[in-house]
Amino acid sequence: MPAGEMPLKAARFDVAISGASFAGLALACALSDALGADFKIALIDRVADVAARPHARAFALSAASIHLLDAIGVWQVIAEHAQPVTGIDITDTSLEAGVRPVLLSYDNSTEAGEPATYIVPVGPLTAALRAKADSLPSITLLAPADAVGFTTDEAGVRIRLADGRDIEASLIVAADGRRSPLREAAGIKVIGWSYAQTGIVTTVRHDRPHDGRAVQHFLPNGPFAILPLTGNRACITWTEDAREATRILALDDAGYLAEVEKRFGGKLGTIALDGPRQSWPLELHLARRYVAPRFALLGDAAHGVHPLAGQGLNLAFRDVAALVEVVAENVRIGFDAGDAQALIRYERWRRFDSAISAATFDGINRLFAADATPLRSIREIGLGLVDRTPALKRFFVGEAAGLNGNLPRLLRGEAV
Ligand SMILES: Cc1cc2nc3c(=O)[nH]c(=O)nc-3n(C[C@H](O)[C@H](O)[C@H](O)COP(=O)(O)OP(=O)(O)OC[C@H]3O[C@@H](n4cnc5c(N)ncnc54)[C@H](O)[C@@H]3O)c2cc1C
């Protein structure tokens, strides 16, 4: 019998989560760890097994995100597939420039000596989260099942599945991605815009070792990031003008590789494609509210940021850590999981931080996309200044590590 048709283990759940991708899986595992086997969680996804989807992607995950993955017991499995980033080189040139001087270069270790960032392939990350969720008796996975709407009253929330089943819970969390059907059902509006840019992702093999260094080439059409993977491989995360991206993506392998080579530079020797190409239209969106009675938004359902700093999933994991902390504290003193005060605390904690991040990455994208000479000079002076100022470099490494600000306990490596 498919998992989605299995009888429900509990007639009523404490928390139901729509979306069993990165954010939803991590939330279910962290809640279960914090509140034990009696705390019942329903995890719903329209896809039977998200871990079985094809992936070209790898994520730049911050030290804070790694602390969370470690706390829920999956980092041990993922670590052998993850590449620590030892240093970062930033360049800012036109596409035609023969030489790309490095304008800013820094070591990527935190003050505690741990890597500020790891590059983690999507496949092992999803598989580890899914295996952990499958092993926890408090989690009931309903997949494939489409959560299409919900109604709330004082006693709880009733979630409607497209196959006609209803489930009841104290709290429903929408971790159902950037188009979030439940956000729409809740009537929560989003603000944002499309970038007229496309994110292209590809894996390549190269001759020479990368020594763990990541490279960010700011090109006029958008940043071209070379993220080191284990072995002599790298994941390219490339922002391109939408029309140019359509042309490039339609090329055959030889033509496509030539476009990658033009941007990659020759430092790592000859390169070859090592996986499929994938692409995403890029946009910024922020939900006007993150909560409603017995309802919370999480991850891309709440916010979508420009991928140039590789922070979308890191922000989602911050949401996870904050929501687990406020819900666990409230449940332990006798409130139910959908208590309004806890949800308000969650929104206050997370909405401002996500809005600042979205605005910062948007600003960087605009600043580096401008090719006018005065702006190029200002950028060069700014990057040069950071390069010569150790305190500023330390601040930026702290930001990349996700360790600045008012952090929930899981991101500090502490149990909830
Ligand atoms: C090109 C690119 C590069 C990126 N690189 C990075 C990076 O390096 N580092 C980083 O931190 N972030 C990065 N991001 C951002 C990252 O991909 C997202 O932030 C992350 O995928 C969000 O995860 P999520 O679990 O919130 O949503 P999703 O992964 O979108 O999952 C949503 C889930 O909800 C399910 N669903 C949808 N509707 C329903 C429904 N009605 N019922 C049940 N289930 C439903 C879907 O099947 C899916 O499994 C990048 C993004 C792009 C586009």
Short mmCIF file of C-alpha atoms and ligand atoms in Angstrom, two decimals:
data_model
loop_
_atom_site.label_atom_id
_atom_site.label_comp_id
_atom_site.label_asym_id
_atom_site.label_seq_id
_atom_site.Cartn_x
_atom_site.Cartn_y
_atom_site.Cartn_z
CA MET A 1 0.00 0.00 0.00
CA PRO A 2 1.51 3.44 -0.89
CA ALA A 3 2.60 5.47 2.16
CA GLY A 4 -0.04 8.14 1.44
CA GLU A 5 -2.87 5.60 1.77
CA MET A 6 -1.72 4.23 5.11
CA PRO A 7 -4.18 4.65 7.95
CA LEU A 8 -3.26 7.55 10.22
CA LYS A 9 -1.32 6.58 13.35
CA ALA A 10 -3.07 9.28 15.40
CA ALA A 11 -6.51 10.72 14.81
CA ARG A 12 -5.24 14.05 16.03
CA PHE A 13 -1.75 15.47 15.76
CA ASP A 14 0.03 18.15 17.74
CA VAL A 15 1.61 19.61 14.60
CA ALA A 16 0.86 19.02 10.91
CA ILE A 17 3.49 20.16 8.41
CA SER A 18 2.68 20.60 4.72
CA GLY A 19 5.88 20.13 2.68
CA ALA A 20 8.38 17.35 3.43
CA SER A 21 11.36 18.97 1.72
CA PHE A 22 14.39 20.43 3.55
CA ALA A 23 12.54 22.79 5.90
CA GLY A 24 9.57 20.51 6.65
CA LEU A 25 11.73 17.43 7.26
CA ALA A 26 14.15 19.32 9.52
CA LEU A 27 11.26 20.82 11.53
CA ALA A 28 9.59 17.43 12.04
CA CYS A 29 12.86 15.81 13.20
CA ALA A 30 13.78 18.70 15.53
CA LEU A 31 10.29 18.85 17.10
CA SER A 32 10.31 15.10 17.63
CA ASP A 33 13.77 15.22 19.25
CA ALA A 34 12.73 18.11 21.52
CA LEU A 35 9.30 16.84 22.58
CA GLY A 36 9.58 13.04 22.40
CA ALA A 37 7.54 10.18 21.02
CA ASP A 38 4.22 11.32 22.52
CA PHE A 39 4.28 14.54 20.52
CA LYS A 40 2.50 13.56 17.31
CA ILE A 41 3.55 15.08 13.99
CA ALA A 42 1.95 14.65 10.54
CA LEU A 43 4.26 15.37 7.62
CA ILE A 44 2.49 15.81 4.28
CA ASP A 45 3.98 16.10 0.78
CA ARG A 46 2.44 15.90 -2.67
CA VAL A 47 5.61 14.05 -3.81
CA ALA A 48 5.99 10.45 -2.57
CA ASP A 49 9.72 10.75 -1.85
CA VAL A 50 11.49 14.09 -2.24
CA ALA A 51 14.84 12.28 -1.84
CA ALA A 52 14.18 10.45 -5.14
CA ARG A 53 14.02 13.69 -7.19
CA PRO A 54 16.97 14.29 -9.59
CA HIS A 55 19.38 16.96 -8.29
CA ALA A 56 22.19 18.97 -9.84
CA ARG A 57 22.23 21.33 -6.89
CA ALA A 58 24.50 21.74 -3.92
CA PHE A 59 23.86 24.21 -1.10
CA ALA A 60 26.31 26.48 0.66
CA LEU A 61 25.30 25.74 4.26
CA SER A 62 26.49 27.91 7.12
CA ALA A 63 28.15 26.68 10.33
CA ALA A 64 24.89 27.53 12.14
CA SER A 65 22.91 25.26 9.78
CA ILE A 66 25.47 22.50 10.33
CA HIS A 67 24.93 22.87 14.12
CA LEU A 68 21.21 22.25 13.53
CA LEU A 69 21.84 19.21 11.31
CA ASP A 70 24.27 17.91 13.93
CA ALA A 71 21.76 18.41 16.74
CA ILE A 72 19.11 16.36 14.92
CA GLY A 73 21.65 13.60 14.23
CA VAL A 74 21.96 13.76 10.44
CA TRP A 75 25.23 15.66 9.98
CA GLN A 76 27.24 12.54 10.82
CA VAL A 77 25.80 10.87 7.68
CA ILE A 78 26.04 13.95 5.42
CA ALA A 79 29.58 15.04 6.43
CA GLU A 80 31.45 12.61 4.18
CA HIS A 81 29.69 14.14 1.13
CA ALA A 82 30.25 17.76 2.22
CA GLN A 83 33.20 19.96 1.24
CA PRO A 84 34.40 22.52 3.81
CA VAL A 85 35.07 25.91 2.20
CA THR A 86 38.54 27.02 3.29
CA GLY A 87 38.61 30.40 1.57
CA ILE A 88 36.65 32.71 -0.73
CA ASP A 89 37.93 34.81 -3.66
CA ILE A 90 35.80 37.59 -5.10
CA THR A 91 36.31 39.17 -8.52
CA ASP A 92 34.38 41.86 -10.35
CA THR A 93 35.08 42.01 -14.10
CA SER A 94 33.28 42.12 -17.43
CA LEU A 95 32.72 38.81 -19.26
CA GLU A 96 35.33 39.69 -21.88
CA ALA A 97 38.12 40.55 -19.38
CA GLY A 98 41.12 38.29 -20.00
CA VAL A 99 42.49 38.74 -16.46
CA ARG A 100 40.33 38.59 -13.35
CA PRO A 101 42.18 40.18 -10.45
CA VAL A 102 40.98 38.93 -7.05
CA LEU A 103 39.58 42.01 -5.27
CA LEU A 104 38.76 40.37 -1.98
CA SER A 105 40.08 37.15 -0.57
CA TYR A 106 39.54 35.69 2.88
CA ASP A 107 39.93 32.63 5.04
CA ASN A 108 36.57 31.11 5.72
CA SER A 109 37.00 29.92 9.33
CA THR A 110 35.08 31.14 12.32
CA GLU A 111 36.83 32.43 15.45
CA ALA A 112 36.27 28.95 16.95
CA GLY A 113 38.24 27.51 14.01
CA GLU A 114 35.36 25.69 12.28
CA PRO A 115 34.61 26.23 8.55
CA ALA A 116 32.05 29.05 8.16
CA THR A 117 30.51 27.23 5.20
CA TYR A 118 30.23 23.73 3.75
CA ILE A 119 29.05 22.85 0.24
CA VAL A 120 26.49 20.09 0.65
CA PRO A 121 25.00 18.18 -2.31
CA VAL A 122 21.19 18.06 -2.25
CA GLY A 123 20.93 14.25 -2.69
CA PRO A 124 22.69 13.16 0.56
CA LEU A 125 21.09 16.06 2.49
CA THR A 126 17.53 15.09 1.58
CA ALA A 127 18.18 11.36 1.94
CA ALA A 128 19.61 11.80 5.46
CA LEU A 129 16.72 14.01 6.60
CA ARG A 130 14.16 11.62 5.13
CA ALA A 131 15.80 8.54 6.71
CA LYS A 132 15.83 10.27 10.10
CA ALA A 133 12.13 11.24 9.79
CA ASP A 134 11.25 7.65 8.76
CA SER A 135 12.99 6.34 11.89
CA LEU A 136 11.00 8.48 14.36
CA PRO A 137 7.76 6.87 15.64
CA SER A 138 6.17 10.26 16.43
CA ILE A 139 6.19 11.25 12.73
CA THR A 140 3.46 10.03 10.38
CA LEU A 141 4.39 10.63 6.77
CA LEU A 142 1.47 11.24 4.41
CA ALA A 143 2.89 11.21 0.87
CA PRO A 144 1.79 11.56 -1.82
CA ALA A 145 -0.94 13.75 -0.38
CA ASP A 146 -1.87 17.28 -1.33
CA ALA A 147 -2.81 19.67 1.50
CA VAL A 148 -5.29 22.06 -0.10
CA GLY A 149 -6.87 24.07 2.70
CA PHE A 150 -7.66 24.33 6.39
CA THR A 151 -10.14 25.73 8.88
CA THR A 152 -9.38 26.75 12.45
CA ASP A 153 -11.36 27.18 15.63
CA GLU A 154 -10.46 27.53 19.29
CA ALA A 155 -9.90 23.81 19.69
CA GLY A 156 -7.61 23.24 16.72
CA VAL A 157 -7.14 23.19 12.96
CA ARG A 158 -8.64 20.81 10.42
CA ILE A 159 -6.50 20.29 7.30
CA ARG A 160 -8.12 19.18 4.05
CA LEU A 161 -6.25 16.79 1.76
CA ALA A 162 -7.10 16.63 -1.96
CA ASP A 163 -8.00 12.91 -1.66
CA GLY A 164 -10.87 13.79 0.68
CA ARG A 165 -9.21 12.94 4.00
CA ASP A 166 -9.13 15.46 6.84
CA ILE A 167 -6.55 15.58 9.60
CA GLU A 168 -6.72 17.50 12.85
CA ALA A 169 -3.89 19.23 14.67
CA SER A 170 -3.15 22.02 17.13
CA LEU A 171 -0.89 23.79 14.64
CA ILE A 172 -0.44 23.66 10.85
CA VAL A 173 2.95 24.72 9.44
CA ALA A 174 3.19 25.59 5.74
CA ALA A 175 6.63 24.48 4.51
CA ASP A 176 5.20 24.07 1.03
CA GLY A 177 7.63 26.22 -0.97
CA ARG A 178 7.61 29.55 -2.75
CA ARG A 179 4.12 29.12 -4.29
CA SER A 180 2.75 27.89 -0.90
CA PRO A 181 -0.86 26.75 -1.45
CA LEU A 182 -1.57 27.00 2.29
CA ARG A 183 -0.24 30.57 2.46
CA GLU A 184 -2.78 31.40 -0.22
CA ALA A 185 -5.51 29.49 1.65
CA ALA A 186 -4.67 31.59 4.74
CA GLY A 187 -5.11 34.76 2.67
CA ILE A 188 -1.57 35.98 3.44
CA LYS A 189 -0.25 38.28 0.72
CA VAL A 190 3.37 38.47 -0.40
CA ILE A 191 5.43 41.44 -1.48
CA GLY A 192 8.23 40.98 -4.01
CA TRP A 193 9.31 41.04 -7.61
CA SER A 194 10.85 38.95 -10.33
CA TYR A 195 14.54 39.57 -11.13
CA ALA A 196 14.32 38.91 -14.90
CA GLN A 197 17.27 36.63 -14.12
CA THR A 198 17.58 32.85 -14.18
CA GLY A 199 19.58 30.72 -11.74
CA ILE A 200 21.52 27.99 -13.60
CA VAL A 201 23.11 25.12 -11.71
CA THR A 202 25.65 22.65 -13.13
CA THR A 203 28.37 20.35 -11.78
CA VAL A 204 31.80 20.23 -13.46
CA ARG A 205 34.98 18.18 -13.06
CA HIS A 206 38.34 19.92 -13.30
CA ASP A 207 42.03 18.91 -13.59
CA ARG A 208 43.57 20.75 -10.66
CA PRO A 209 42.56 20.63 -6.98
CA HIS A 210 40.44 23.53 -5.71
CA ASP A 211 41.90 23.30 -2.16
CA GLY A 212 38.44 24.07 -0.81
CA ARG A 213 38.37 27.63 -2.20
CA ALA A 214 35.08 29.04 -3.48
CA VAL A 215 35.02 31.78 -6.12
CA GLN A 216 32.39 34.43 -6.72
CA HIS A 217 32.80 36.21 -10.08
CA PHE A 218 30.51 39.23 -10.21
CA LEU A 219 29.66 39.58 -13.91
CA PRO A 220 27.34 42.28 -15.31
CA ASN A 221 24.48 39.79 -15.89
CA GLY A 222 24.83 38.36 -12.37
CA PRO A 223 27.24 36.43 -10.12
CA PHE A 224 28.89 33.20 -11.24
CA ALA A 225 29.81 31.11 -8.19
CA ILE A 226 32.23 28.18 -8.23
CA LEU A 227 31.46 26.09 -5.15
CA PRO A 228 33.99 23.34 -4.36
CA LEU A 229 32.65 19.78 -4.03
CA THR A 230 34.50 16.71 -2.77
CA GLY A 231 37.16 15.52 -5.26
CA ASN A 232 38.13 17.67 -8.23
CA ARG A 233 34.55 18.84 -8.76
CA ALA A 234 32.63 22.06 -8.38
CA CYS A 235 28.99 23.11 -8.40
CA ILE A 236 28.38 26.19 -10.54
CA THR A 237 25.56 28.43 -9.30
CA TRP A 238 25.18 31.02 -11.98
CA THR A 239 22.82 33.98 -12.25
CA GLU A 240 22.17 35.01 -15.86
CA ASP A 241 19.92 37.49 -17.65
CA ALA A 242 16.68 35.52 -18.32
CA ARG A 243 16.80 35.86 -22.12
CA GLU A 244 20.48 35.00 -22.36
CA ALA A 245 19.87 32.03 -20.04
CA THR A 246 17.16 30.69 -22.39
CA ARG A 247 19.66 30.81 -25.26
CA ILE A 248 22.44 29.18 -23.23
CA LEU A 249 20.23 26.43 -21.80
CA ALA A 250 19.09 25.47 -25.33
CA LEU A 251 22.71 24.85 -26.51
CA ASP A 252 24.06 21.33 -27.00
CA ASP A 253 26.61 20.07 -24.43
CA ALA A 254 29.64 21.41 -26.35
CA GLY A 255 28.11 24.88 -26.76
CA TYR A 256 26.94 24.92 -23.15
CA LEU A 257 30.36 23.86 -21.85
CA ALA A 258 31.97 26.66 -23.92
CA GLU A 259 29.72 29.21 -22.13
CA VAL A 260 30.65 27.74 -18.74
CA GLU A 261 34.40 27.81 -19.65
CA LYS A 262 34.16 31.48 -20.68
CA ARG A 263 33.04 32.35 -17.14
CA PHE A 264 34.95 29.69 -15.18
CA GLY A 265 38.48 30.91 -16.02
CA GLY A 266 41.51 28.64 -16.41
CA LYS A 267 42.81 28.38 -12.83
CA LEU A 268 41.58 24.82 -12.28
CA GLY A 269 42.70 23.50 -15.70
CA THR A 270 40.45 21.76 -18.20
CA ILE A 271 36.82 21.32 -17.16
CA ALA A 272 34.12 18.83 -18.22
CA LEU A 273 30.39 18.67 -17.45
CA ASP A 274 29.61 16.20 -14.66
CA GLY A 275 25.83 16.23 -14.34
CA PRO A 276 22.62 17.71 -15.69
CA ARG A 277 21.88 21.43 -15.95
CA GLN A 278 18.95 22.82 -13.97
CA SER A 279 17.47 26.30 -13.89
CA TRP A 280 15.09 28.43 -11.82
CA PRO A 281 13.46 31.81 -12.48
CA LEU A 282 14.69 34.15 -9.72
CA GLU A 283 12.45 36.31 -7.60
CA LEU A 284 12.25 37.99 -4.25
CA HIS A 285 9.21 37.42 -2.07
CA LEU A 286 8.33 38.08 1.54
CA ALA A 287 5.08 37.13 3.20
CA ARG A 288 3.37 40.10 4.87
CA ARG A 289 2.72 37.97 7.94
CA TYR A 290 4.38 34.74 9.04
CA VAL A 291 1.57 33.55 11.32
CA ALA A 292 -2.21 33.43 11.66
CA PRO A 293 -4.30 31.61 14.28
CA ARG A 294 -2.85 28.07 14.57
CA PHE A 295 -0.85 28.64 11.37
CA ALA A 296 2.84 29.40 10.65
CA LEU A 297 4.88 29.86 7.47
CA LEU A 298 8.36 28.31 7.22
CA GLY A 299 11.21 28.43 4.69
CA ASP A 300 10.49 29.46 1.11
CA ALA A 301 6.77 29.66 1.93
CA ALA A 302 7.67 32.67 4.10
CA HIS A 303 10.53 34.23 2.11
CA GLY A 304 12.51 33.84 -1.10
CA VAL A 305 15.83 35.65 -1.50
CA HIS A 306 18.28 36.12 -4.36
CA PRO A 307 20.59 33.04 -4.37
CA LEU A 308 23.81 35.07 -4.81
CA ALA A 309 24.78 34.64 -1.15
CA GLY A 310 23.46 31.05 -0.96
CA GLN A 311 21.28 31.87 2.04
CA GLY A 312 17.73 30.68 1.21
CA LEU A 313 17.96 27.33 2.96
CA ASN A 314 20.08 28.80 5.77
CA LEU A 315 17.22 31.22 6.47
CA ALA A 316 14.79 28.27 6.39
CA PHE A 317 16.88 26.43 8.99
CA ARG A 318 16.84 29.59 11.16
CA ASP A 319 13.03 29.48 10.95
CA VAL A 320 13.09 25.82 11.95
CA ALA A 321 15.31 26.46 15.00
CA ALA A 322 13.24 29.45 16.17
CA LEU A 323 9.88 27.69 15.73
CA VAL A 324 11.06 24.54 17.54
CA GLU A 325 12.31 26.65 20.45
CA VAL A 326 9.12 28.68 20.96
CA VAL A 327 6.79 25.68 20.48
CA ALA A 328 8.86 23.39 22.77
CA GLU A 329 9.02 26.01 25.54
CA ASN A 330 5.25 26.52 25.41
CA VAL A 331 4.32 22.84 25.23
CA ARG A 332 6.54 22.08 28.24
CA ILE A 333 4.66 24.55 30.41
CA GLY A 334 1.31 23.11 29.38
CA PHE A 335 0.13 25.14 26.37
CA ASP A 336 -0.80 23.43 23.12
CA ALA A 337 1.47 23.61 20.06
CA GLY A 338 -0.68 26.24 18.33
CA ASP A 339 -0.61 28.77 21.17
CA ALA A 340 -0.92 32.31 19.78
CA GLN A 341 1.77 33.88 22.00
CA ALA A 342 4.38 31.39 20.79
CA LEU A 343 3.49 32.11 17.16
CA ILE A 344 3.77 35.86 17.69
CA ARG A 345 7.22 35.33 19.24
CA TYR A 346 8.22 33.25 16.22
CA GLU A 347 7.08 35.93 13.78
CA ARG A 348 8.92 38.70 15.68
CA TRP A 349 12.08 36.62 15.76
CA ARG A 350 12.14 35.66 12.11
CA ARG A 351 10.32 38.20 9.93
CA PHE A 352 12.66 41.17 10.48
CA ASP A 353 15.79 39.03 9.99
CA SER A 354 14.50 37.56 6.71
CA ALA A 355 13.45 41.00 5.43
CA ILE A 356 16.92 42.44 6.16
CA SER A 357 18.58 39.48 4.40
CA ALA A 358 16.30 39.79 1.35
CA ALA A 359 17.01 43.54 1.09
CA THR A 360 20.77 43.05 1.51
CA PHE A 361 21.07 40.40 -1.23
CA ASP A 362 18.81 42.46 -3.49
CA GLY A 363 21.06 45.49 -2.98
CA ILE A 364 24.24 43.51 -3.70
CA ASN A 365 22.69 42.09 -6.88
CA ARG A 366 21.79 45.60 -8.10
CA LEU A 367 25.13 47.13 -7.12
CA PHE A 368 27.18 44.48 -8.94
CA ALA A 369 24.88 44.33 -11.98
CA ALA A 370 25.54 48.03 -12.69
CA ASP A 371 28.39 48.22 -15.21
CA ALA A 372 28.89 52.03 -15.18
CA THR A 373 32.52 53.02 -14.51
CA PRO A 374 31.91 55.18 -11.37
CA LEU A 375 29.99 52.34 -9.71
CA ARG A 376 32.67 49.82 -10.66
CA SER A 377 35.26 52.10 -9.00
CA ILE A 378 33.16 52.41 -5.82
CA ARG A 379 32.82 48.61 -5.67
CA GLU A 380 36.55 48.16 -6.13
CA ILE A 381 37.32 50.68 -3.36
CA GLY A 382 34.76 49.01 -1.05
CA LEU A 383 36.07 45.49 -1.63
CA GLY A 384 39.67 46.71 -1.32
CA LEU A 385 38.79 48.33 2.02
CA VAL A 386 37.27 45.12 3.35
CA ASP A 387 40.30 43.19 2.07
CA ARG A 388 42.63 45.39 4.17
CA THR A 389 40.47 45.44 7.33
CA PRO A 390 40.69 42.22 9.39
CA ALA A 391 37.78 43.24 11.70
CA LEU A 392 35.46 43.71 8.70
CA LYS A 393 36.56 40.38 7.25
CA ARG A 394 35.82 38.69 10.59
CA PHE A 395 32.35 40.28 10.60
CA PHE A 396 31.60 38.99 7.08
CA VAL A 397 32.83 35.49 7.95
CA GLY A 398 30.55 35.59 11.03
CA GLU A 399 27.63 36.58 8.79
CA ALA A 400 28.41 33.77 6.31
CA ALA A 401 28.63 31.34 9.24
CA GLY A 402 25.18 32.49 10.39
CA LEU A 403 26.57 33.08 13.88
CA ASN A 404 25.84 36.82 14.29
CA GLY A 405 22.66 38.09 16.00
CA ASN A 406 20.11 36.60 18.38
CA LEU A 407 20.38 32.90 17.54
CA PRO A 408 18.01 30.12 18.57
CA ARG A 409 19.69 27.40 20.63
CA LEU A 410 19.86 24.73 17.88
CA LEU A 411 21.94 27.07 15.71
CA ARG A 412 24.37 27.59 18.59
CA GLY A 413 24.81 23.84 18.84
CA GLU A 414 22.72 23.55 22.05
CA ALA A 415 19.81 21.19 22.68
CA VAL A 416 16.29 22.67 22.94
C1 LIG B 1 19.56 28.49 -8.11
C2 LIG B 1 19.37 28.40 -6.63
C3 LIG B 1 20.47 28.17 -5.79
C4 LIG B 1 20.32 28.13 -4.41
N1 LIG B 1 21.41 27.91 -3.62
C5 LIG B 1 21.29 27.93 -2.26
C6 LIG B 1 22.42 27.76 -1.40
O1 LIG B 1 23.56 27.59 -1.85
N2 LIG B 1 22.23 27.79 -0.05
C7 LIG B 1 20.99 27.99 0.49
O2 LIG B 1 20.87 28.04 1.73
N3 LIG B 1 19.88 28.14 -0.30
C8 LIG B 1 20.00 28.12 -1.65
N4 LIG B 1 18.89 28.27 -2.44
C9 LIG B 1 17.57 28.39 -1.82
C10 LIG B 1 16.94 27.01 -1.48
O3 LIG B 1 16.85 26.24 -2.66
C11 LIG B 1 15.54 27.19 -0.88
O4 LIG B 1 15.56 28.19 0.10
C12 LIG B 1 15.07 25.86 -0.26
O5 LIG B 1 14.89 24.90 -1.28
C13 LIG B 1 13.74 26.04 0.49
O6 LIG B 1 13.33 24.82 1.04
P1 LIG B 1 11.82 24.58 1.52
O7 LIG B 1 11.82 23.26 2.22
O8 LIG B 1 11.32 25.80 2.25
O9 LIG B 1 10.94 24.54 0.18
P2 LIG B 1 10.96 23.52 -1.05
O10 LIG B 1 12.26 22.82 -1.15
O11 LIG B 1 10.47 24.30 -2.22
O12 LIG B 1 9.87 22.41 -0.65
C14 LIG B 1 8.48 22.60 -0.67
C15 LIG B 1 7.83 21.23 -0.55
O13 LIG B 1 6.41 21.41 -0.43
C16 LIG B 1 5.75 20.41 -1.19
N5 LIG B 1 4.40 20.91 -1.48
C17 LIG B 1 4.05 21.98 -2.22
N6 LIG B 1 2.72 22.13 -2.22
C18 LIG B 1 2.20 21.15 -1.44
C19 LIG B 1 0.88 20.79 -1.03
N7 LIG B 1 -0.19 21.46 -1.43
N8 LIG B 1 0.72 19.70 -0.21
C20 LIG B 1 1.79 18.98 0.21
N9 LIG B 1 3.07 19.29 -0.16
C21 LIG B 1 3.28 20.36 -0.96
C22 LIG B 1 6.64 20.22 -2.41
O14 LIG B 1 6.43 18.96 -3.03
C23 LIG B 1 8.04 20.33 -1.78
O15 LIG B 1 8.54 19.06 -1.37
C24 LIG B 1 19.03 28.31 -3.84
C25 LIG B 1 17.92 28.54 -4.67
C26 LIG B 1 18.09 28.59 -6.05
C27 LIG B 1 16.89 28.87 -6.93
#
